[in-house]
XYZ file of C-alpha atoms in Angstrom:
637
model
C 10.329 120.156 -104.724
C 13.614 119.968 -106.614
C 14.549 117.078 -109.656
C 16.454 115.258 -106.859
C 15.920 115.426 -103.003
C 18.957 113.322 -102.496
C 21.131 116.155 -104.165
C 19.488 118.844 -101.814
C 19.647 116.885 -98.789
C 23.570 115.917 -99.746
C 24.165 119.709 -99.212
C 22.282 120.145 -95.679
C 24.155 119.451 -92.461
C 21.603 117.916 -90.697
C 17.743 116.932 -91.315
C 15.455 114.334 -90.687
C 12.527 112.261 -92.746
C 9.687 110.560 -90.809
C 6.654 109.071 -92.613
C 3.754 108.731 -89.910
C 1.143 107.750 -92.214
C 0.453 106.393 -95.574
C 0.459 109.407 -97.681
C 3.514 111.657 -96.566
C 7.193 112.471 -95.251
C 7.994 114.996 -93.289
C 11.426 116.908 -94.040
C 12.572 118.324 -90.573
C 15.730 120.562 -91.355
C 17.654 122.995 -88.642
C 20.611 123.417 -86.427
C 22.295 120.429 -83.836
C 22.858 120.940 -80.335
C 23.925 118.741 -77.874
C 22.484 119.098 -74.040
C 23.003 116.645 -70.900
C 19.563 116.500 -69.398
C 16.265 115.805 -70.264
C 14.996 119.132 -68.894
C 17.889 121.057 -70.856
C 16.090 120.256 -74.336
C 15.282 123.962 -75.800
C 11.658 123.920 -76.183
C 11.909 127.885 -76.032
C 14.291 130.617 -78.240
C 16.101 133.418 -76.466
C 13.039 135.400 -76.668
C 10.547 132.419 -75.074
C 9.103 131.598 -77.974
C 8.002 128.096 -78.306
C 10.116 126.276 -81.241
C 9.775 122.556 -82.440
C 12.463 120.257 -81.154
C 13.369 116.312 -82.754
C 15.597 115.060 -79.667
C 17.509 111.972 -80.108
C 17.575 110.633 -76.315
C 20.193 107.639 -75.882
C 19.480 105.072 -73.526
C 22.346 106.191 -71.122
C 19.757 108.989 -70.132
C 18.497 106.250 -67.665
C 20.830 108.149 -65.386
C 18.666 111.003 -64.611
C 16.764 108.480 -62.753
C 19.676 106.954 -60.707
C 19.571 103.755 -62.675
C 22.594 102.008 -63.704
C 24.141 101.455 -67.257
C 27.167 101.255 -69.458
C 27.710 104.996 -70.128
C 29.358 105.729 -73.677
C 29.005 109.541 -73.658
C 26.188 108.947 -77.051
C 24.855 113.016 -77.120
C 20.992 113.526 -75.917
C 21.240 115.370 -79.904
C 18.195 117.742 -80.563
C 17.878 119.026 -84.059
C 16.319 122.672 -83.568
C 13.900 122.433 -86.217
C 13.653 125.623 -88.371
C 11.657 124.266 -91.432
C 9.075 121.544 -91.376
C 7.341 120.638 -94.627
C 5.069 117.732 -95.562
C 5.910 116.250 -99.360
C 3.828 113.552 -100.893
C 5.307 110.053 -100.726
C 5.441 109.148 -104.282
C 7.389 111.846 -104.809
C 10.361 111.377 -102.366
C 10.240 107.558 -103.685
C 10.609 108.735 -107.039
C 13.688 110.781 -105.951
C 15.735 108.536 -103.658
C 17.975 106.028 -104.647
C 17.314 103.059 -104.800
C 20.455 100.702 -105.995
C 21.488 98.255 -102.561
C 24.415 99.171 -100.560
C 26.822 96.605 -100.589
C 27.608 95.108 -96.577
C 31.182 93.876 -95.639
C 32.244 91.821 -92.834
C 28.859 91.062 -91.914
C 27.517 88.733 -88.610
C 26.221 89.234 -84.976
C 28.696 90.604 -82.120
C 28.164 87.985 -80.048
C 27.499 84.131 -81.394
C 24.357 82.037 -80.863
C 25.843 79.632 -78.184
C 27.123 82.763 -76.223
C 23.920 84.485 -76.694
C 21.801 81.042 -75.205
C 24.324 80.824 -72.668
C 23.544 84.650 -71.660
C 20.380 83.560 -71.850
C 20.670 80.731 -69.316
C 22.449 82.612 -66.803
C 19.704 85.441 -66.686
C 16.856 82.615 -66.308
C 18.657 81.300 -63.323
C 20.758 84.066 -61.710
C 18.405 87.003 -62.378
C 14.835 85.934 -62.908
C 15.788 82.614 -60.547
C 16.851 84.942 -57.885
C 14.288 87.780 -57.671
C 15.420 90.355 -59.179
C 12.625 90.768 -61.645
C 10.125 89.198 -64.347
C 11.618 90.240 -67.041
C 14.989 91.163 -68.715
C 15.887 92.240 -72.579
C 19.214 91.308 -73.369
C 20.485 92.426 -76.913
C 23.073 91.562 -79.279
C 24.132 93.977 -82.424
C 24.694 92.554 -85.882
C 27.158 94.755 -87.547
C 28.360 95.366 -91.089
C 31.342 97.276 -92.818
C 29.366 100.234 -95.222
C 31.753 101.787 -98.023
C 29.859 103.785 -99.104
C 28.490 107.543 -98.776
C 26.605 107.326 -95.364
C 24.490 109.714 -96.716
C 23.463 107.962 -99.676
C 22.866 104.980 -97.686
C 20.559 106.178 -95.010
C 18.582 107.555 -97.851
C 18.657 103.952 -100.021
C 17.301 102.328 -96.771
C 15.011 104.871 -95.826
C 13.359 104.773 -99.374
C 13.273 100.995 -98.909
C 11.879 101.006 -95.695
C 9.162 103.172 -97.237
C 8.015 100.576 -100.070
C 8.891 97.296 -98.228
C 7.830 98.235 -94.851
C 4.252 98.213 -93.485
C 2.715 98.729 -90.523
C 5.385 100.844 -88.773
C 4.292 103.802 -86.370
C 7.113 106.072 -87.464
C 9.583 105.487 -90.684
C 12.495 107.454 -90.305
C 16.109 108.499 -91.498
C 17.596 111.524 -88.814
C 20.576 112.125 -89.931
C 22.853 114.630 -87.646
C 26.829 115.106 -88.116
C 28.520 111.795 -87.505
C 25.563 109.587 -86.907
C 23.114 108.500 -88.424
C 19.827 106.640 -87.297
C 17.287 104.827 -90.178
C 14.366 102.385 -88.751
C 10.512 101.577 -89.072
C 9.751 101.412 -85.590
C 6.495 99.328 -84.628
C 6.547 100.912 -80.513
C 5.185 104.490 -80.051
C 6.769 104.466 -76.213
C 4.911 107.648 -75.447
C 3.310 110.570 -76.712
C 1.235 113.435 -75.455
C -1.309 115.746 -77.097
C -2.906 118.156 -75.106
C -2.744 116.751 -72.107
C -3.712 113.358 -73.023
C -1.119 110.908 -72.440
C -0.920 107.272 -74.258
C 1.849 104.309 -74.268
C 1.846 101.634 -76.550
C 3.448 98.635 -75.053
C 4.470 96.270 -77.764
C 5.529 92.429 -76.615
C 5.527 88.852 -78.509
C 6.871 88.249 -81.514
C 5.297 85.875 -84.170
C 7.620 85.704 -87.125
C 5.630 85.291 -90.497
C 5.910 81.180 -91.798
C 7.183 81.028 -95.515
C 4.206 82.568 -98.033
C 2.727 84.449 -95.081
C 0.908 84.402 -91.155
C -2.663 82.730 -91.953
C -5.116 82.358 -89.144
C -4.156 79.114 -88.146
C -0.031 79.926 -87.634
C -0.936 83.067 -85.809
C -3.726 81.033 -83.512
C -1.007 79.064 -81.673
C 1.338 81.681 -81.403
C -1.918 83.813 -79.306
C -2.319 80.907 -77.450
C 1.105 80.524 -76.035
C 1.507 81.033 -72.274
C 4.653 82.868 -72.457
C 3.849 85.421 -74.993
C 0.759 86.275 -73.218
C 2.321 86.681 -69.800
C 5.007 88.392 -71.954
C 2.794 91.276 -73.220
C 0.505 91.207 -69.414
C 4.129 91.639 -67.264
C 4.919 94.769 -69.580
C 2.221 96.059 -69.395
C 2.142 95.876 -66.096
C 5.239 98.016 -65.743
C 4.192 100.513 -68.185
C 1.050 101.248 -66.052
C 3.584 101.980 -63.103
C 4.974 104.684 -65.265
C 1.355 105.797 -66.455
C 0.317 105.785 -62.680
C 3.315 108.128 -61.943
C 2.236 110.832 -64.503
C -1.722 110.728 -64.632
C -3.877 111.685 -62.495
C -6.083 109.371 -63.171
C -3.548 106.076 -63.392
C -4.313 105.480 -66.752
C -6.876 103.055 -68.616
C -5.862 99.986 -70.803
C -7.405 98.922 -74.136
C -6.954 96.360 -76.644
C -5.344 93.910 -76.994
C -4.602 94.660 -80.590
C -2.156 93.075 -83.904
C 0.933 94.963 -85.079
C 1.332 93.452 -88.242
C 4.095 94.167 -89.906
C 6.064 92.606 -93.306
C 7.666 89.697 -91.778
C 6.802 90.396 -87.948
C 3.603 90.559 -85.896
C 3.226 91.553 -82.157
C 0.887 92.015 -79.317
C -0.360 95.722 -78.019
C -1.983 97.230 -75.776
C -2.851 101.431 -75.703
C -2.719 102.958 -72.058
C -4.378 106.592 -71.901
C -4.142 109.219 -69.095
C -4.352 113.168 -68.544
C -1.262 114.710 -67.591
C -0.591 118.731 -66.930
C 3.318 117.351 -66.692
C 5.878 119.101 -68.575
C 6.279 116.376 -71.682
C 10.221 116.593 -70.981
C 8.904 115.330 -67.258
C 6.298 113.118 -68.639
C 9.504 111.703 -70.886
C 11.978 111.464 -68.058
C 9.524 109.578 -65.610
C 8.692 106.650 -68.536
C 12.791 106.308 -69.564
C 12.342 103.425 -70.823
C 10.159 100.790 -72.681
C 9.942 97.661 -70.299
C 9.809 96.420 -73.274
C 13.328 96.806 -73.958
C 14.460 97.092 -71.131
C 12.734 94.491 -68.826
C 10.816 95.144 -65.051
C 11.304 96.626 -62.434
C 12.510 98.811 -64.720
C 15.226 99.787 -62.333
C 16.408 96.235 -61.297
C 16.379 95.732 -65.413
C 19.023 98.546 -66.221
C 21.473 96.487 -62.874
C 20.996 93.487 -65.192
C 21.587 95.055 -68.005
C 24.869 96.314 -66.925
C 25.871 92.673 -65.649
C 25.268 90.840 -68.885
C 26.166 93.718 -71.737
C 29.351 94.205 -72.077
C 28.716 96.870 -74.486
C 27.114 100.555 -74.159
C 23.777 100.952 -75.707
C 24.099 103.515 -77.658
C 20.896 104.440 -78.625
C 18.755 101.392 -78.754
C 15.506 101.608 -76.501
C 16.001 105.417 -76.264
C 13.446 107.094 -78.009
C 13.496 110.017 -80.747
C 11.321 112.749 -79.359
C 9.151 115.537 -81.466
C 8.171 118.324 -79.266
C 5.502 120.489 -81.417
C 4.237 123.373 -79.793
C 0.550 123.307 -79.214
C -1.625 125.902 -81.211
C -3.156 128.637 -78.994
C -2.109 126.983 -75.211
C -0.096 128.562 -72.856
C 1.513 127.621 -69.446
C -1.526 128.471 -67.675
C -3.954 126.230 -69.975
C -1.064 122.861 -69.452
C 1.815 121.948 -71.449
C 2.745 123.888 -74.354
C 4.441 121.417 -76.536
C 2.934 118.113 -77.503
C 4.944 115.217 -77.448
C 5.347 111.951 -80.019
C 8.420 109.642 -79.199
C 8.745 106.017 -80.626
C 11.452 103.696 -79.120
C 14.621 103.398 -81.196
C 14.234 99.761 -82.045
C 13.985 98.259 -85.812
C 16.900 100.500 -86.442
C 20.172 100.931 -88.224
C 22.921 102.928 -87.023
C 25.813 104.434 -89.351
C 29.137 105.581 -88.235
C 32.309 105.387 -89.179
C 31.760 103.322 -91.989
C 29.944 100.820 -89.863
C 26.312 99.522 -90.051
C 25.075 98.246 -86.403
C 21.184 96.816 -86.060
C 20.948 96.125 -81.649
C 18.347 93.898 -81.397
C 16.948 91.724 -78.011
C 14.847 89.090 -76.809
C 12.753 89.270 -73.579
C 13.409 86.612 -71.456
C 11.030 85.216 -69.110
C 10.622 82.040 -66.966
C 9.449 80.700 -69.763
C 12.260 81.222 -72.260
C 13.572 78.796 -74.135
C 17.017 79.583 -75.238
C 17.114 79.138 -78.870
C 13.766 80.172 -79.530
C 15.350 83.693 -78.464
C 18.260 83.083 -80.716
C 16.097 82.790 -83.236
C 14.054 85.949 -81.970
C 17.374 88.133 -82.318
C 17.973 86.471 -85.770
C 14.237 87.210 -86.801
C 14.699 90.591 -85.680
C 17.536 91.329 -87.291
C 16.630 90.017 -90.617
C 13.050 92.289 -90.715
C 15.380 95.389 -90.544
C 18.056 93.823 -93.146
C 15.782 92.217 -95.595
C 13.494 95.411 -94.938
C 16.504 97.975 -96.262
C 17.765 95.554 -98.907
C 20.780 94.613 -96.503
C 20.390 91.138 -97.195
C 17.742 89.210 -100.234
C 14.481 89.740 -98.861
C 11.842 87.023 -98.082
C 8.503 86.737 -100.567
C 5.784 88.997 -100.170
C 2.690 88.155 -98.221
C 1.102 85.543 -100.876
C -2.404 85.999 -100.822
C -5.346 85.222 -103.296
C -4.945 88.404 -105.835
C -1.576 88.185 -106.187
C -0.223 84.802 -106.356
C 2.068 85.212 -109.256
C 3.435 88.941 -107.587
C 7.076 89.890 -108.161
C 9.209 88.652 -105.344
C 10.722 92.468 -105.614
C 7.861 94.734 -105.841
C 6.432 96.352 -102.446
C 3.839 92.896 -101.095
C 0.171 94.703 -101.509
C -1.041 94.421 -97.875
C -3.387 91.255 -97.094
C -6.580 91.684 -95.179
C -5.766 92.323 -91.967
C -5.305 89.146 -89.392
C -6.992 91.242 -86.748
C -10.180 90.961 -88.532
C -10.511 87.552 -88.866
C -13.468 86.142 -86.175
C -11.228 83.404 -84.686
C -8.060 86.020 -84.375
C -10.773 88.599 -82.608
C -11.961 86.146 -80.332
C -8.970 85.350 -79.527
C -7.539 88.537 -78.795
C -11.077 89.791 -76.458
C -10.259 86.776 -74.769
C -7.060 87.923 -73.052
C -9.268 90.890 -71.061
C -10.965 88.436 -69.206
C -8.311 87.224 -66.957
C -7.690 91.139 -66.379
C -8.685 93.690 -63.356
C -11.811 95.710 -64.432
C -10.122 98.462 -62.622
C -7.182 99.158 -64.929
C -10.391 98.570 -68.406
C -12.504 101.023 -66.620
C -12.566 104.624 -66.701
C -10.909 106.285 -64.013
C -12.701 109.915 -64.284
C -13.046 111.602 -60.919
C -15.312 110.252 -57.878
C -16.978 112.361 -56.188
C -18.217 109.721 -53.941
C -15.602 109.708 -51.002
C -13.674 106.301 -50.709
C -14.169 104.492 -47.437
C -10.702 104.964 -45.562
C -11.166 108.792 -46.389
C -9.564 111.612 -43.800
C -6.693 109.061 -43.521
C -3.025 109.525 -44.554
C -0.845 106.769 -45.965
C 3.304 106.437 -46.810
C 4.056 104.221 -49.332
C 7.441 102.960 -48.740
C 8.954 102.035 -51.950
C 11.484 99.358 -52.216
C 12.717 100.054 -55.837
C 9.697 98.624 -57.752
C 7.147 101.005 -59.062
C 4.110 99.115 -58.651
C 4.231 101.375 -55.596
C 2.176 104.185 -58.148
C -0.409 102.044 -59.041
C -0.610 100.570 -55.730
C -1.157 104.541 -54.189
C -3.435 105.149 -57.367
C -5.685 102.473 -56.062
C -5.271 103.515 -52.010
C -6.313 106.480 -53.140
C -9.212 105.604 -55.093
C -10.113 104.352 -51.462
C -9.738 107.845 -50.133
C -6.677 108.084 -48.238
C -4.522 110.774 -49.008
C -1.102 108.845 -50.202
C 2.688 110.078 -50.615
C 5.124 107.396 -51.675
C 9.061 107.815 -50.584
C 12.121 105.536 -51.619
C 13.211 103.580 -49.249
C 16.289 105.764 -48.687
C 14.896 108.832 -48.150
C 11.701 107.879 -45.923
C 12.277 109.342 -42.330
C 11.288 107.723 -39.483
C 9.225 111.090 -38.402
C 7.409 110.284 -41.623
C 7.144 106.537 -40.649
C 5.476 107.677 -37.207
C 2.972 110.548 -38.917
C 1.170 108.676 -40.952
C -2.231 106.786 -40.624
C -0.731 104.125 -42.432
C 2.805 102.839 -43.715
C 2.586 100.772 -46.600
C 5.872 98.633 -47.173
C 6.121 98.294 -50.913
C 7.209 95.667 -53.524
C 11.067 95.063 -54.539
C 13.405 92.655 -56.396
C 16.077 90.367 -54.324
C 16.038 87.934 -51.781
C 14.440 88.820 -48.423
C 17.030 86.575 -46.409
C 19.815 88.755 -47.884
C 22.021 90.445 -44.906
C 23.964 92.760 -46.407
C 21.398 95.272 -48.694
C 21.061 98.568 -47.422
C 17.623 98.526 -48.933
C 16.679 95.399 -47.297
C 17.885 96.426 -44.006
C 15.656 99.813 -44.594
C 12.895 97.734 -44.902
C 12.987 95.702 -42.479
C 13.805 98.862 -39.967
C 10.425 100.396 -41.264
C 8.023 96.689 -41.079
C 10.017 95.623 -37.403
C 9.330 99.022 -36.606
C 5.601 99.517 -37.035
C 5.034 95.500 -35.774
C 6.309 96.725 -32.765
C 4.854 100.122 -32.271
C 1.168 98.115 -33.007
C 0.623 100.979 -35.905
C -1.194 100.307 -39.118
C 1.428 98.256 -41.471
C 0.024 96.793 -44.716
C 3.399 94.855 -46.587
C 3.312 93.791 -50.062
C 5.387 91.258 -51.497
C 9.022 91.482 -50.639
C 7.523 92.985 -47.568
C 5.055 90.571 -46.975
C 8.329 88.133 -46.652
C 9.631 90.592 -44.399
C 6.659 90.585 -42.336
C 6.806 86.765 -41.969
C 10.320 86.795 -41.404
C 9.658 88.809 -38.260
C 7.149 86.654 -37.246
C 9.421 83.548 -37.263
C 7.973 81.592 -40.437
C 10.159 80.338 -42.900
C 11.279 82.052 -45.952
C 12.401 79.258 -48.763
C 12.521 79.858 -53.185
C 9.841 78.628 -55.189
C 10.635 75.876 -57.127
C 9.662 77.767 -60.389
C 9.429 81.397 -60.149
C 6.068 82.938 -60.262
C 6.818 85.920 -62.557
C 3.839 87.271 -64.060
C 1.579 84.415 -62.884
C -2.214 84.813 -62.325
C -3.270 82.368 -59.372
C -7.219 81.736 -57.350
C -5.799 82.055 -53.693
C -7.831 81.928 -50.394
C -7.705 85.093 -48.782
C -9.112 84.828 -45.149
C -12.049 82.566 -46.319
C -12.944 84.776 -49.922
C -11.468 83.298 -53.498
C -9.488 86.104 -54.993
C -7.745 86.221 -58.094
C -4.288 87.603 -57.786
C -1.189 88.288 -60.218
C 2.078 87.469 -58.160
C 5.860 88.346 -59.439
C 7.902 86.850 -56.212
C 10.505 84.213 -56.558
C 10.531 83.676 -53.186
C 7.493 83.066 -50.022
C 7.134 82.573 -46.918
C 5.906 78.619 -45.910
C 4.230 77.367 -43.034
C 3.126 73.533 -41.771
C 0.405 72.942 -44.520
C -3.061 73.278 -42.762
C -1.168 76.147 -40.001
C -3.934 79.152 -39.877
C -1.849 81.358 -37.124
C 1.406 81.748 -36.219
C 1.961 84.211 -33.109
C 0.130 86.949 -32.975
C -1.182 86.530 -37.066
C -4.000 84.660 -39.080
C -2.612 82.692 -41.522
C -3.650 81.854 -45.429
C -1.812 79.398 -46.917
C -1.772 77.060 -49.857
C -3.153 73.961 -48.204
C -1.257 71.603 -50.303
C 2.396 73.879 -49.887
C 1.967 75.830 -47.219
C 3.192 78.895 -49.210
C 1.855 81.746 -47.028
C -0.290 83.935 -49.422
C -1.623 86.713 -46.551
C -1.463 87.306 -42.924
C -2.973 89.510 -40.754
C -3.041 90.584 -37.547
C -3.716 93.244 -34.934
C -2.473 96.617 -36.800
C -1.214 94.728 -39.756
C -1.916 92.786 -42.888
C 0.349 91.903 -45.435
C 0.029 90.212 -49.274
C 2.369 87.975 -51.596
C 0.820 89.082 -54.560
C 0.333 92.149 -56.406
C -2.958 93.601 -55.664
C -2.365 96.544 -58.160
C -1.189 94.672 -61.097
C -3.857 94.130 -64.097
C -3.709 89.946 -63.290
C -5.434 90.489 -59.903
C -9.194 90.817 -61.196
C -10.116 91.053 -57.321
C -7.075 93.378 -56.496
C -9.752 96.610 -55.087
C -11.824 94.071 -53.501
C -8.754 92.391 -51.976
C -6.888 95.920 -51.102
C -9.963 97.405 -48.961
C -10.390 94.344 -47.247
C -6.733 94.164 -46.040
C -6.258 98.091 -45.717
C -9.809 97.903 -43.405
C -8.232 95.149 -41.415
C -4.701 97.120 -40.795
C -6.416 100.283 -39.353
C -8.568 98.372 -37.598
């Protein structure tokens, strides 16, 4: 290695340094191009030859998928790597700079009383109104930077390696007019011979002055909202799993991310995928965790209450490494490891941006996610010297440490008994199905020989929902709601009407109408129907009960229920139901079970159809199989 890395990296036109463990950097160096799609990223030279790929993939991507966003043209950038060598970290410390880079005209886009106020509005006209569980809404603090952007992004990548801990990738990419420096905590997906895993990262507990002790970190694991925080996106992140495994995926943890001044809540979902990982990429754009569920609702409401473009905040950066010795025939040939762009600053044009967002639930409190944004903010500021840092982690050995040397890391949390229990605690209010290993069956499931069309409504629960029906043995093929034909409709053993944001009584949504066509339309014909959720409402609506809002949302919300005489726990996301007379057990033609208290309708049934308020797929319904069969068996019946 030469006397100075920063003067040999001043002379290259584009390279990248990632640290993904404790002991080394990677220096990535090669040509920039620019494609539009997903699928266009070169993983292949003129000759076929497989060739490494770091893709920069900017959250306006979402497109590919139909969804909606603020579109400002930021490239899909992939550096074509042509070297990649490892060098020892103490080395590229010792060769960066290190003096701070001064910050001008410094402060947050958008103020705290406009942020609550954003805030507010998405509680009540987004989350109040159905259209999902979840939103992130972000907010950029931005900075004038004088000087070389080069010699920044290497200042704040060095300090990001020595005041940093606990981040899954470290990184400074720096391309021709942009550059991108972060410690991300999130690995949103990755993929190594064949093996899929997603790391969905939610809650925030920001570190008290001198430290997080057992005691501070207790209440914040006991708090309602960031446990139904981290259980709703992981929910959605399972949706995504379900739509690339083969085997739906299997969830363990929960686990700490502790980092400097932050710690969060994870979970690790695995699967087996033969997917291309460009595919396997494209069908998980992007982190509910920064984005918010269902994921496509989340981008509408993005777009309603950003007035900015994204840029590249809760894209991803994307390694494709070709796998040693596998061909096309044996699965994919590249392997895949992409973290979410989050925890990041952006240089350009001489100016320093850090997006950061809060994930707003029912729950939310307003200026507890002001202060979220600001706690955000000032981890990636104080973390690259941006602004004074706070004091190390104060522990026992090193009470008297210098508040500017790297904070040696404390035992971690995770291992402390009450912190474990804790943590182990969470899995019990979660379906065995989604802990369990999902391996192959060769015991045939009771409903099989049967065919079933899943009818989805523009939530994707419908993949783990046809994960599960087919763990029951039917043989399952799920089709938007815009495309389904009504020859399909009429073909299969079984239409199920899916899940989907909005409110049922709404007149004027194509997709609503759709639905309704396709639940009227099987009611009448007297042909297996089982409706979930939205359709469930649908289903009652045709029926002639009474569809009303909840009082309080139930986003994310694990509830006993009576289900034709059996106690099943269920997870339900609706904002709206369908009420009866408390004490009513049929209306027309349909069984009834209600809430005796409300008379919120939680199933119905009847000849050639059943239908569900809550989520039997989601990981808060502990009897969703049990639950599933029992309604599936009474549709065909």
């Amino acid at each position: 290695m030469t006397a100075s890395l920063y003067s040999t990296l001043a002379d290259l036109p584009a390279f990248a340094l990632i640290a993904r463990d404790a002991d080394t950097v990677e220096l990535l160096t090669g040509d920039v191009v620019d494609v539009d799609l997903l699928a266009d990223i070169p993983l292949t030279d003129a000759a076929g030859t497989p060739r490494e790929v770091l893709a920069m993939v900017p959250f306006r991507q979402v497109r590919e998928r139909g969804f909606e966003c603020h579109d400002d043209g930021a490239p899909l950038r992939c550096l074509i790597v042509d070297t990649h060598s490892a060098l020892p970290r103490a080395e590229v410390l010792a060769q960066l700079p290190s003096d701070p880079i001064a910050l001008t005209d410094a402060g947050f886009d958008i103020s705290d009383e406009d942020y609550a106020a954003i805030v507010r509005r998405v509680i009540a006209e987004e989350i109040g109104r159905g259209e999902g569980a979840n939103f992130v809404i972000r907010r950029d603090f931005t900075a004038g930077v004088a000087a070389d952007p080069r010699l920044a992004a290497l200042t704040w990548f060095r300090a990001l390696l020595e005041h940093e801990r606990g981040a899954y990738w470290t990184f400074a990419i720096v391309t021709p007019g942009h550059i991108a420096v972060g410690a991300s905590p999130e690995a949103h997906v990755s993929a190594q011979h064949g093996v899929v895993t997603m790391n969905p990262i939610s809650g925030t507990f920001r570190h008290p002055a001198g430290g997080a002790t057992a005691a501070t970190l207790s209440a914040f694991l006991e708090s309602t909202k960031e446990t139904e925080e981290l259980f709703m996106v992981v929910d959605e992140e399972l949706k995504m799993m379900s739509a690339v495994c083969a085997d739906g995926g299997r969830i363990t943890g929960p686990h700490l991310k502790e980092m400097s001044r932050l710690t969060h809540t994870e979970y690790v979902l695995r699967g087996r995928s033969r997917l291309d990982p460009r595919d396997i990429l494209r069908e998980t754009m992007f982190a509910p965790t920064v984005t918010g569920s269902p994921m496509q609702n989340a981008c509408t409401v993005i777009s309603r209450h950003e007035t900015t473009p994204r840029g590249y905040y809760s894209g991803v950066a994307a390694l494709f490494t070709p796998n040693d010795g596998m061909d096309a025939a044996d699965g994919p040939t590249h392997d895949l490891d992409a973290p979410i762009l989050i925890r990041t600053a952006y240089l350009a044009e001489g100016r320093l941006r850090v997006p950061v967002g809060a994930t707003l639930v029912r729950h939310s409190d307003p200026d507890g996610e002001v202060g979220e944004t600001h706690g955000k903010a000032a981890g990636v500021l104080g973390a690259i010297g941006a602004i004074p840092r706070d004091a190390p982690v104060v522990t026992a050995a090193t009470p008297d440490s210098d508040p500017d040397a790297p904070a040696a890391a404390p035992r971690p949390l995770a291992e402390d008994p009450q912190i474990a229990e804790l943590l182990a605690s969470r899995n019990a209010r979660l379906a065995e199905f989604w802990l369990n290993p999902q391996g192959d069956d060769s015991t045939p499931g009771p409903f099989a020989g049967r065919t079933a069309v899943v009818v989805d409504a523009e939530d994707r629960f419908t993949t783990m929902l046809a994960h599960q029906l087919r763990h029951l043995g039917l043989d399952v093929t799920i089709v938007p709601w815009s495309e389904v034909s009504d020859a399909a409709i009429d073909a299969a053993d079984l239409v199920v009407a899916g899940p989907g944001p909005g409110d049922p009584r709404d007149p004027d949504s194509p997709r609503l109408r759709r639905m309704r066509e396709v639940v009227r339309g099987r009611l009448a014909a007297g042909s297996p129907l089982l409706a979930v959720c939205l359709s469930h409402q649908i289903v009652a609506d045709a029926l002639g009960i009474d569809l009303a809002p909840l009082d309080a949302p139930h986003q994310g919300l694990q509830k006993t229920v009576d289900v034709f005489g059996e106690a099943s726990s269920i997870g339900f996301y609706n904002t709206f139901t369908a009420r009866v007379t408390p004490g009513t057990v049929r209306v027309a033609r349909a069984e009834v079970s209600a809430d005796a208290a409300t008379g919120d309708v939680y199933a119905l049934r009847g000849p050639g159809f059943a239908s569900v308020q809550g989520h039997l797929e989601s990981i808060l319904s502990r009897d969703g199989m049990r639950t599933l069969e029992r309604l599936v068996a009474a549709a065909l019946a």
